[in-house]
Tab-separated table of C-alpha atoms in Angstrom:
chain	number	residue	atom	x	y	z
A	24	MET	CA	0.000	0.000	0.000
A	25	SER	CA	1.420	3.399	-0.944
A	26	ALA	CA	1.282	6.337	1.428
A	27	HIS	CA	-1.359	7.925	-0.820
A	28	ASP	CA	-3.682	5.006	-0.072
A	29	ASN	CA	-2.904	4.824	3.638
A	30	PRO	CA	-6.138	5.436	5.586
A	31	ASP	CA	-4.228	6.846	8.573
A	32	ILE	CA	-2.561	9.535	6.450
A	33	ARG	CA	-5.849	10.295	4.694
A	34	ARG	CA	-7.521	10.706	8.087
A	35	HIS	CA	-4.872	13.207	9.176
A	36	MET	CA	-5.175	15.122	5.900
A	37	GLU	CA	-8.960	15.305	6.159
A	38	ARG	CA	-8.786	16.554	9.744
A	39	LEU	CA	-6.184	19.192	8.903
A	40	THR	CA	-8.160	20.391	5.906
A	41	ALA	CA	-11.329	20.603	7.992
A	42	GLU	CA	-9.451	22.777	10.490
A	43	GLY	CA	-8.240	25.112	7.756
A	44	VAL	CA	-4.650	23.836	7.804
A	45	ASP	CA	-2.824	23.602	4.492
A	46	VAL	CA	0.811	23.442	5.679
A	47	VAL	CA	2.611	21.059	8.048
A	48	ARG	CA	5.928	22.193	9.507
A	49	VAL	CA	8.151	19.153	10.097
A	50	ILE	CA	10.760	19.881	12.787
A	51	TYR	CA	13.596	17.919	14.346
A	52	PRO	CA	16.454	18.812	16.745
A	53	ASP	CA	20.041	19.384	15.681
A	54	LEU	CA	23.048	18.691	17.919
A	55	ILE	CA	22.547	21.847	19.992
A	56	GLY	CA	18.801	21.298	20.319
A	57	THR	CA	17.539	24.017	17.995
A	58	ASP	CA	14.817	23.180	15.514
A	59	ARG	CA	15.540	22.437	11.858
A	60	ALA	CA	12.416	22.329	9.706
A	61	ARG	CA	10.640	22.288	6.379
A	62	ASP	CA	7.105	23.373	5.507
A	63	VAL	CA	5.116	20.760	3.578
A	64	LEU	CA	1.838	21.452	1.822
A	65	VAL	CA	-0.835	19.106	3.149
A	66	ASP	CA	-1.453	17.631	-0.320
A	67	HIS	CA	2.176	16.427	-0.346
A	68	LEU	CA	2.124	14.744	3.074
A	69	PRO	CA	1.787	11.231	1.571
A	70	SER	CA	4.937	11.717	-0.488
A	71	ALA	CA	6.827	13.201	2.467
A	72	ARG	CA	5.791	10.249	4.606
A	73	GLU	CA	6.672	7.632	1.997
A	74	HIS	CA	9.894	9.042	0.567
A	75	GLY	CA	10.979	11.433	3.288
A	76	LEU	CA	12.400	14.937	3.116
A	77	ALA	CA	16.077	15.210	2.172
A	78	PHE	CA	18.340	17.334	4.380
A	79	CYS	CA	22.111	17.602	4.253
A	80	ARG	CA	23.547	15.576	7.151
A	81	ALA	CA	25.960	18.453	7.821
A	82	VAL	CA	23.026	20.393	9.310
A	83	TYR	CA	23.993	18.524	12.482
A	84	HIS	CA	27.505	19.930	12.144
A	85	THR	CA	26.555	23.559	11.425
A	86	SER	CA	27.448	26.193	14.031
A	87	PRO	CA	24.968	28.866	15.197
A	88	GLN	CA	26.787	31.271	12.865
A	89	GLY	CA	26.361	28.984	9.844
A	90	ASP	CA	29.862	27.501	9.673
A	91	VAL	CA	30.058	23.794	8.843
A	92	VAL	CA	32.289	22.083	11.400
A	93	PRO	CA	34.420	19.234	9.952
A	94	VAL	CA	32.715	16.354	11.760
A	95	ALA	CA	33.207	12.882	10.274
A	96	GLY	CA	30.377	11.955	7.912
A	97	GLY	CA	29.759	15.518	6.740
A	98	ILE	CA	32.186	17.460	4.575
A	99	ASP	CA	34.653	14.557	4.396
A	100	ALA	CA	31.915	12.283	3.006
A	101	GLY	CA	30.782	14.763	0.342
A	102	LEU	CA	27.914	16.275	2.357
A	103	PRO	CA	25.491	13.327	2.127
A	104	ASP	CA	21.776	13.373	2.971
A	105	VAL	CA	19.691	12.357	5.914
A	106	THR	CA	16.018	11.552	5.391
A	107	VAL	CA	13.329	13.111	7.583
A	108	ARG	CA	9.823	11.634	7.666
A	109	PRO	CA	6.944	13.389	9.432
A	110	ASP	CA	5.739	11.619	12.572
A	111	LEU	CA	2.034	12.316	12.151
A	112	SER	CA	1.241	11.020	15.634
A	113	THR	CA	2.799	14.257	16.937
A	114	LEU	CA	0.706	16.618	14.792
A	115	ALA	CA	-0.504	19.796	16.478
A	116	VAL	CA	-2.058	22.949	15.037
A	117	LEU	CA	-0.057	26.113	15.767
A	118	PRO	CA	-2.368	28.443	17.738
A	119	TRP	CA	-0.516	31.594	16.611
A	120	GLU	CA	0.043	30.855	12.920
A	121	PRO	CA	-3.205	30.361	10.961
A	122	GLY	CA	-3.247	27.452	8.524
A	123	VAL	CA	-0.109	25.807	9.933
A	124	ALA	CA	0.317	22.601	11.919
A	125	THR	CA	3.577	21.129	13.145
A	126	CYS	CA	4.954	17.679	13.858
A	127	LEU	CA	8.239	16.036	14.763
A	128	GLY	CA	10.382	14.375	12.114
A	129	GLU	CA	12.044	10.951	12.270
A	130	VAL	CA	15.630	11.122	10.955
A	131	THR	CA	17.314	8.190	9.218
A	132	ASP	CA	20.388	7.531	7.113
A	133	PRO	CA	19.075	6.734	3.605
A	134	ALA	CA	22.061	4.472	2.923
A	135	THR	CA	21.334	2.175	5.885
A	136	GLY	CA	17.758	2.927	6.955
A	137	ALA	CA	19.108	3.237	10.508
A	138	PRO	CA	18.780	6.333	12.703
A	139	ALA	CA	21.203	9.119	11.858
A	140	PRO	CA	24.262	8.839	14.161
A	141	GLU	CA	23.899	12.405	15.465
A	142	SER	CA	20.130	12.283	16.019
A	143	PRO	CA	19.560	13.403	19.648
A	144	ARG	CA	16.092	11.870	19.761
A	145	ASP	CA	17.425	8.470	18.740
A	146	LEU	CA	20.271	8.697	21.228
A	147	LEU	CA	17.679	9.062	23.986
A	148	ARG	CA	15.731	6.116	22.590
A	149	ALA	CA	18.857	3.950	22.750
A	150	VAL	CA	19.471	4.877	26.400
A	151	LEU	CA	15.835	4.186	27.275
A	152	ALA	CA	16.119	0.743	25.664
A	153	ARG	CA	18.967	-0.029	28.064
A	154	CYS	CA	16.764	1.072	30.975
A	155	SER	CA	13.994	-1.192	29.759
A	156	GLU	CA	16.389	-4.138	29.995
A	157	GLN	CA	16.626	-3.335	33.718
A	158	GLY	CA	12.824	-3.205	34.051
A	159	LEU	CA	12.815	0.566	34.533
A	160	ARG	CA	10.845	3.293	32.742
A	161	PRO	CA	12.285	6.761	33.456
A	162	VAL	CA	9.887	9.641	34.094
A	163	ILE	CA	11.055	13.238	33.635
A	164	GLY	CA	9.684	16.614	34.727
A	165	PRO	CA	11.452	19.560	33.017
A	166	GLU	CA	11.814	23.088	34.436
A	167	LEU	CA	13.141	25.810	32.123
A	168	GLU	CA	14.028	29.474	32.531
A	169	TYR	CA	14.632	32.083	29.838
A	170	PHE	CA	15.102	35.828	29.308
A	171	LEU	CA	12.772	37.943	27.198
A	172	LEU	CA	14.546	40.800	25.404
A	173	GLU	CA	13.351	43.770	23.364
A	174	PRO	CA	15.209	45.827	20.764
A	175	ALA	CA	17.577	48.485	22.138
A	176	PRO	CA	19.256	50.242	19.230
A	177	GLY	CA	22.598	51.775	20.080
A	178	THR	CA	23.426	49.356	22.881
A	179	PRO	CA	26.352	46.910	22.546
A	180	THR	CA	24.082	43.886	21.899
A	181	GLY	CA	21.081	45.692	20.425
A	182	TRP	CA	18.795	44.152	23.073
A	183	ARG	CA	17.658	44.875	26.626
A	184	ARG	CA	15.660	42.910	29.171
A	185	ALA	CA	11.894	43.187	28.841
A	186	PRO	CA	11.242	44.632	31.314
A	187	GLU	CA	14.320	45.573	33.349
A	188	THR	CA	12.344	45.531	36.606
A	189	THR	CA	14.426	44.418	39.597
A	190	GLY	CA	13.306	42.876	42.867
A	191	ALA	CA	10.097	41.316	41.531
A	192	VAL	CA	11.291	37.814	42.394
A	193	TYR	CA	8.863	34.912	41.842
A	194	THR	CA	5.855	37.006	40.939
A	195	ALA	CA	3.058	36.960	38.393
A	196	GLY	CA	0.891	39.699	36.942
A	197	LEU	CA	1.705	43.216	35.771
A	198	ARG	CA	4.217	44.031	38.503
A	199	ALA	CA	7.119	42.496	36.562
A	200	ASP	CA	5.332	41.662	33.318
A	201	PRO	CA	3.475	44.818	32.254
A	202	ASP	CA	2.756	43.472	28.779
A	203	ASN	CA	1.331	40.132	30.027
A	204	HIS	CA	3.933	38.173	28.050
A	205	LEU	CA	3.700	35.245	30.438
A	206	LEU	CA	-0.080	34.868	30.244
A	207	ARG	CA	-0.100	34.988	26.437
A	208	THR	CA	2.716	32.470	26.248
A	209	LEU	CA	1.145	30.083	28.763
A	210	ARG	CA	-2.154	30.053	26.892
A	211	HIS	CA	-0.541	29.460	23.483
A	212	LEU	CA	1.613	26.641	24.872
A	213	ARG	CA	-1.428	25.095	26.546
A	214	ASP	CA	-3.284	25.147	23.217
A	215	LEU	CA	-0.281	23.454	21.590
A	216	ASN	CA	-0.723	20.597	24.118
A	217	LEU	CA	2.798	20.840	25.521
A	218	GLY	CA	1.746	20.014	29.068
A	219	VAL	CA	2.609	23.379	30.613
A	220	ILE	CA	1.297	23.747	34.137
A	221	THR	CA	2.636	26.924	35.780
A	222	GLY	CA	4.687	30.028	35.047
A	223	ASN	CA	6.114	33.013	36.867
A	224	HIS	CA	8.516	35.901	36.572
A	225	GLU	CA	11.859	34.610	37.802
A	226	PHE	CA	14.665	36.197	39.787
A	227	ASP	CA	15.988	38.817	37.360
A	228	GLY	CA	14.391	41.449	35.149
A	229	GLY	CA	12.953	39.957	31.984
A	230	GLN	CA	13.495	36.393	33.226
A	231	TYR	CA	10.654	33.854	33.253
A	232	GLU	CA	10.148	30.235	34.219
A	233	ILE	CA	7.510	27.888	32.831
A	234	ASN	CA	7.140	24.365	34.193
A	235	LEU	CA	6.026	21.293	32.277
A	236	THR	CA	4.253	18.288	33.699
A	237	HIS	CA	6.185	15.050	34.154
A	238	SER	CA	5.844	12.175	31.712
A	239	GLU	CA	7.740	9.295	30.135
A	240	ALA	CA	11.259	10.477	29.280
A	241	LEU	CA	11.028	10.648	25.472
A	242	ASP	CA	7.711	12.491	25.610
A	243	ALA	CA	9.123	14.920	28.185
A	244	ALA	CA	12.167	15.628	26.007
A	245	ASP	CA	9.933	16.085	22.959
A	246	ARG	CA	7.806	18.586	24.828
A	247	ALA	CA	10.824	20.474	26.217
A	248	PHE	CA	12.283	20.728	22.687
A	249	ARG	CA	9.002	21.968	21.231
A	250	PHE	CA	8.521	24.300	24.210
A	251	LYS	CA	11.831	26.065	23.579
A	252	ALA	CA	11.121	26.377	19.856
A	253	ALA	CA	7.619	27.745	20.533
A	254	VAL	CA	8.704	30.323	23.123
A	255	LYS	CA	11.354	31.684	20.753
A	256	GLU	CA	8.898	31.793	17.856
A	257	LEU	CA	6.258	33.599	19.907
A	258	ALA	CA	8.811	36.228	20.909
A	259	ARG	CA	9.885	36.703	17.272
A	260	LYS	CA	6.266	37.251	16.316
A	261	GLU	CA	6.257	40.279	18.623
A	262	GLY	CA	9.637	41.614	17.474
A	263	ARG	CA	11.343	40.357	20.622
A	264	LEU	CA	13.979	37.786	21.456
A	265	ALA	CA	13.498	34.925	23.915
A	266	THR	CA	16.856	33.421	24.776
A	267	PHE	CA	17.657	30.238	26.661
A	268	MET	CA	21.342	31.216	26.715
A	269	ALA	CA	22.869	30.184	30.043
A	270	LYS	CA	23.932	33.682	31.178
A	271	PRO	CA	23.207	36.548	28.799
A	272	TYR	CA	24.058	39.314	31.316
A	273	GLY	CA	26.986	39.643	33.687
A	274	ASP	CA	24.922	41.538	36.274
A	275	ALA	CA	22.153	38.916	36.410
A	276	GLY	CA	21.844	35.267	37.286
A	277	GLY	CA	21.725	32.534	34.696
A	278	SER	CA	18.876	30.437	33.360
A	279	GLY	CA	18.585	26.843	34.472
A	280	PHE	CA	17.158	23.646	33.047
A	281	HIS	CA	16.348	21.457	36.027
A	282	LEU	CA	15.268	17.847	35.559
A	283	HIS	CA	13.112	15.853	37.959
A	284	LEU	CA	13.821	12.138	37.465
A	285	SER	CA	12.036	9.080	38.776
A	286	CYS	CA	11.568	5.568	37.424
A	287	ASP	CA	8.556	3.292	37.258
A	288	ASP	CA	9.120	-0.433	37.706
A	289	ALA	CA	7.527	-3.209	35.663
A	290	GLU	CA	4.329	-2.945	37.738
A	291	GLY	CA	4.074	0.819	37.244
A	292	HIS	CA	5.128	1.693	40.794
A	293	ASN	CA	7.668	4.399	41.616
A	294	ALA	CA	10.930	2.477	41.924
A	295	PHE	CA	12.557	5.332	43.852
A	296	ASP	CA	10.254	5.090	46.878
A	297	ASP	CA	10.915	2.891	49.904
A	298	PRO	CA	9.613	3.998	53.337
A	299	ALA	CA	12.011	1.521	54.974
A	300	GLY	CA	15.048	2.649	52.986
A	301	ALA	CA	17.621	5.232	53.979
A	302	TYR	CA	16.126	8.731	53.615
A	303	GLY	CA	12.846	7.061	52.512
A	304	LEU	CA	14.498	6.191	49.198
A	305	SER	CA	14.863	2.785	47.595
A	306	ALA	CA	18.239	1.254	46.831
A	307	VAL	CA	17.531	1.952	43.155
A	308	ALA	CA	17.126	5.674	43.887
A	309	ARG	CA	20.274	5.862	46.013
A	310	HIS	CA	22.283	4.010	43.368
A	311	ALA	CA	20.929	6.422	40.735
A	312	VAL	CA	22.119	9.369	42.831
A	313	ALA	CA	25.520	7.706	43.215
A	314	GLY	CA	25.741	7.300	39.438
A	315	ILE	CA	24.858	10.929	38.726
A	316	VAL	CA	27.420	12.094	41.290
A	317	ALA	CA	30.124	9.759	39.944
A	318	HIS	CA	29.626	10.821	36.317
A	319	ALA	CA	28.916	14.511	36.996
A	320	PRO	CA	32.129	15.878	35.389
A	321	ALA	CA	31.309	14.153	32.096
A	322	LEU	CA	27.614	14.960	32.393
A	323	ALA	CA	28.522	18.655	32.608
A	324	ALA	CA	29.470	18.602	28.912
A	325	LEU	CA	25.862	17.749	28.024
A	326	ALA	CA	24.175	19.756	30.772
A	327	ASN	CA	26.339	22.869	30.290
A	328	PRO	CA	27.264	22.637	26.611
A	329	THR	CA	28.452	26.144	25.707
A	330	VAL	CA	31.391	28.420	26.439
A	331	ASN	CA	28.908	30.750	28.122
A	332	SER	CA	27.510	27.986	30.366
A	333	TYR	CA	30.370	28.155	32.844
A	334	LYS	CA	29.846	31.862	33.514
A	335	ARG	CA	26.618	30.844	35.241
A	336	PHE	CA	28.582	29.131	38.018
A	337	GLY	CA	30.142	30.588	41.138
A	338	PRO	CA	29.558	31.088	44.871
A	339	ASP	CA	26.057	32.171	45.880
A	340	THR	CA	24.641	31.811	42.360
A	341	LEU	CA	22.330	28.914	43.267
A	342	ALA	CA	23.806	27.267	40.175
A	343	PRO	CA	25.694	24.125	41.232
A	344	TRP	CA	29.440	24.151	40.617
A	345	LEU	CA	30.330	21.479	43.167
A	346	ILE	CA	29.586	17.764	42.978
A	347	ASP	CA	27.218	17.013	45.844
A	348	TRP	CA	23.682	15.978	46.716
A	349	GLY	CA	21.294	16.850	49.503
A	350	LEU	CA	17.853	16.298	50.965
A	351	ASP	CA	15.597	19.215	49.940
A	352	ASN	CA	18.715	21.360	49.624
A	353	ARG	CA	18.748	23.838	46.732
A	354	SER	CA	22.438	24.560	47.154
A	355	ALA	CA	23.282	20.981	46.087
A	356	MET	CA	23.854	19.758	42.535
A	357	VAL	CA	21.375	16.928	43.121
A	358	ARG	CA	18.389	17.741	45.308
A	359	ILE	CA	15.953	15.179	46.685
A	360	PRO	CA	12.571	16.939	47.002
A	361	PRO	CA	10.656	16.115	50.197
A	362	GLU	CA	7.832	14.151	48.559
A	363	ARG	CA	7.882	10.377	48.863
A	364	GLY	CA	5.482	7.692	47.669
A	365	SER	CA	4.478	8.296	44.058
A	366	GLY	CA	6.306	11.665	44.207
A	367	ALA	CA	9.743	10.291	45.143
A	368	ARG	CA	12.271	11.686	42.701
A	369	VAL	CA	15.690	13.178	42.090
A	370	GLU	CA	16.148	16.777	40.897
A	371	LEU	CA	19.296	17.460	38.890
A	372	ARG	CA	20.002	21.195	39.107
A	373	LEU	CA	23.171	21.094	37.006
A	374	GLY	CA	21.736	21.856	33.564
A	375	ASP	CA	21.417	25.301	32.060
A	376	ALA	CA	18.657	26.358	29.705
A	377	GLY	CA	20.940	26.201	26.664
A	378	ALA	CA	21.194	22.415	26.929
A	379	ASN	CA	19.716	20.188	24.228
A	380	PRO	CA	16.749	18.550	26.047
A	381	TYR	CA	17.378	15.147	24.478
A	382	LEU	CA	21.072	15.110	25.386
A	383	LEU	CA	20.498	16.371	28.931
A	384	VAL	CA	17.797	13.760	29.544
A	385	ALA	CA	19.803	10.962	27.888
A	386	GLY	CA	22.985	11.826	29.783
A	387	THR	CA	21.224	12.074	33.143
A	388	ILE	CA	19.435	8.763	32.692
A	389	ALA	CA	22.620	7.089	31.439
A	390	ALA	CA	24.568	8.254	34.503
A	391	ALA	CA	21.766	7.096	36.808
A	392	LEU	CA	21.608	3.717	35.038
A	393	LEU	CA	25.348	3.214	35.440
A	394	GLY	CA	24.932	3.887	39.144
A	395	ILE	CA	22.073	1.401	39.401
A	396	GLN	CA	24.140	-1.228	37.614
A	397	ALA	CA	27.151	-0.564	39.869
A	398	GLY	CA	24.984	-0.831	42.987
A	399	GLU	CA	27.020	1.666	45.017
A	400	GLU	CA	25.774	4.026	47.693
A	401	PRO	CA	26.218	7.802	47.336
A	402	PRO	CA	28.409	9.769	49.749
A	403	ALA	CA	26.806	11.437	52.744
A	404	PRO	CA	24.283	14.125	51.767
A	405	LEU	CA	25.163	17.804	52.018
A	406	GLU	CA	24.142	19.428	55.293
A	407	GLY	CA	23.374	23.141	55.362
A	408	TYR	CA	24.419	25.651	52.732
A	409	GLY	CA	26.782	24.297	50.103
A	410	TYR	CA	29.421	25.859	47.854
A	411	ASP	CA	32.261	24.775	50.153
A	412	THR	CA	35.199	23.251	48.274
A	413	ALA	CA	36.385	21.650	51.503
A	414	ARG	CA	33.319	19.415	51.420
A	415	ALA	CA	32.832	18.603	47.725
A	416	ALA	CA	34.784	18.298	44.512
A	417	VAL	CA	34.568	21.038	41.895
A	418	LEU	CA	32.870	20.482	38.546
A	419	PRO	CA	34.764	21.359	35.338
A	420	ARG	CA	35.345	25.113	35.238
A	421	ASP	CA	34.987	25.529	31.482
A	422	LEU	CA	33.666	23.756	28.418
A	423	SER	CA	37.056	22.419	27.378
A	424	ALA	CA	37.547	20.686	30.724
A	425	ALA	CA	34.022	19.256	30.587
A	426	LEU	CA	34.631	17.834	27.106
A	427	ASP	CA	37.844	16.227	28.345
A	428	ALA	CA	35.900	14.701	31.250
A	429	LEU	CA	33.281	13.339	28.864
A	430	GLU	CA	35.898	11.775	26.623
A	431	ALA	CA	37.633	10.195	29.620
A	432	ASP	CA	34.411	8.684	31.023
A	433	THR	CA	34.401	5.552	28.889
A	434	ALA	CA	31.566	3.917	30.834
A	435	LEU	CA	29.261	6.816	29.986
A	436	THR	CA	30.439	7.221	26.385
A	437	ASP	CA	30.049	3.486	25.753
A	438	LEU	CA	26.421	3.783	26.821
A	439	LEU	CA	25.832	6.947	24.784
A	440	GLY	CA	27.586	5.451	21.759
A	441	LYS	CA	31.000	6.149	20.278
A	442	GLY	CA	29.563	7.596	17.052
A	443	PHE	CA	27.534	10.238	18.832
A	444	THR	CA	30.302	11.035	21.328
A	445	SER	CA	32.920	11.534	18.627
A	446	SER	CA	30.646	13.877	16.661
A	447	PHE	CA	29.676	15.863	19.753
A	448	LEU	CA	33.264	16.256	20.958
A	449	THR	CA	34.495	17.386	17.533
A	450	TYR	CA	31.658	19.871	17.160
A	451	LYS	CA	32.055	21.364	20.613
A	452	ARG	CA	35.848	21.522	20.566
A	453	ASN	CA	35.546	23.554	17.389
A	454	GLU	CA	33.327	25.953	19.363
A	455	VAL	CA	36.031	26.293	22.022
A	456	GLU	CA	38.710	26.921	19.393
A	457	ARG	CA	36.640	29.618	17.693
A	458	PHE	CA	36.023	31.356	21.010
A	459	GLN	CA	39.690	31.243	21.966
A	460	ARG	CA	40.544	33.099	18.754
A	461	HIS	CA	37.857	35.752	19.267
A	462	VAL	CA	38.825	39.146	20.705
A	463	THR	CA	36.204	40.125	23.279
A	464	ASP	CA	34.958	43.550	24.331
A	465	TRP	CA	36.433	42.915	27.781
A	466	GLU	CA	39.921	42.474	26.333
A	467	PHE	CA	39.713	45.690	24.352
A	468	THR	CA	38.441	47.658	27.368
A	469	GLU	CA	41.053	46.143	29.651
A	470	TYR	CA	44.137	46.524	27.470
A	471	ALA	CA	43.768	48.802	24.447
A	472	TYR	CA	44.245	52.205	26.114
A	473	HIS	CA	47.019	51.239	28.529
A	474	LEU	CA	49.156	48.767	26.589
């Protein structure tokens, strides 16, 4: 049966047409978690589903500035294709763009029919398959922060925080959001069925946080990816910029991407809960914490994947830069929230908002799984306020050190896959090299007049 005769595709086409939709935007994540896409007219959906949409594989190797990084399988192989097929089970009508629906794309190598080596979504699938072998189904709850900016001609960056209100920490309403950006965004994201539940103005001017409900790990990563793409698109529609950059301003805090992780067992019960266990946690939960702590230096490369990421860290930032864990302690890298029973979970506070959701989720689960397999207990939990180097080891201080830690952690890279790891390391080391050659404004201000 051809795709044109497929009743499922015809059903989707009829529904879209009835809703006034004539274009489907097929999106998929690149290595850094931004959306790559193509618009497909509804009449051509059968062909797109059957034959796929051709993209150059080097899109995975393209920097934010449009430079193609020499990752194996790209330029050296003659810039071959990957094939992207619309996953119509993920179709959703865009509330803010009349006549347009969107869906995720499945990426394969046309030469082998296998998933593309750099596909973040398929990397997560592979890690989840390893969890399934252990009888575990990870559940993830994402929390993301971002800054909203508005044009500011004549300033060094051309943007300023929107608004620049200070002191309106953890508020909602017009006090820190006079244009009701948050309410509009929440309602659009709700209508896109992304599972948003709450939102508020965050710590700094122009900074917001929107929380997503927890769900099975792949679904949670899908929703976090689509959430980031949607927030940025909504801001563009208003002539603004929403950025998930880790730390866009030196005089403000950074933006985090916290993950809440639990696991269901084969019977659907929370495998992290045990009233009789130490701290009310099961052995599985404690081993997972031990794994995350043990592999934290390597995990930093995925959780904090940019040169800018490491400017978010430092004493009293509430961004973890030491390797520790604690019970309901927000100054720890890994926090155990107070809920037990069905709510027993681990919160990893390491990630920043610039992280690729699929890679952050995959890396966190992989580290936890390695801990579960090793069966070791974590060190003693942090007591009191953290950020004391006498009590905990320091995480990598920059991206280069984090990449070295990832490469050295063979247990983690074996689980993530050598193909992906090699591509990621090459891509990110190129980013470090380009930054090291760049003359910054700070250097000019510091040296030019006096030297």
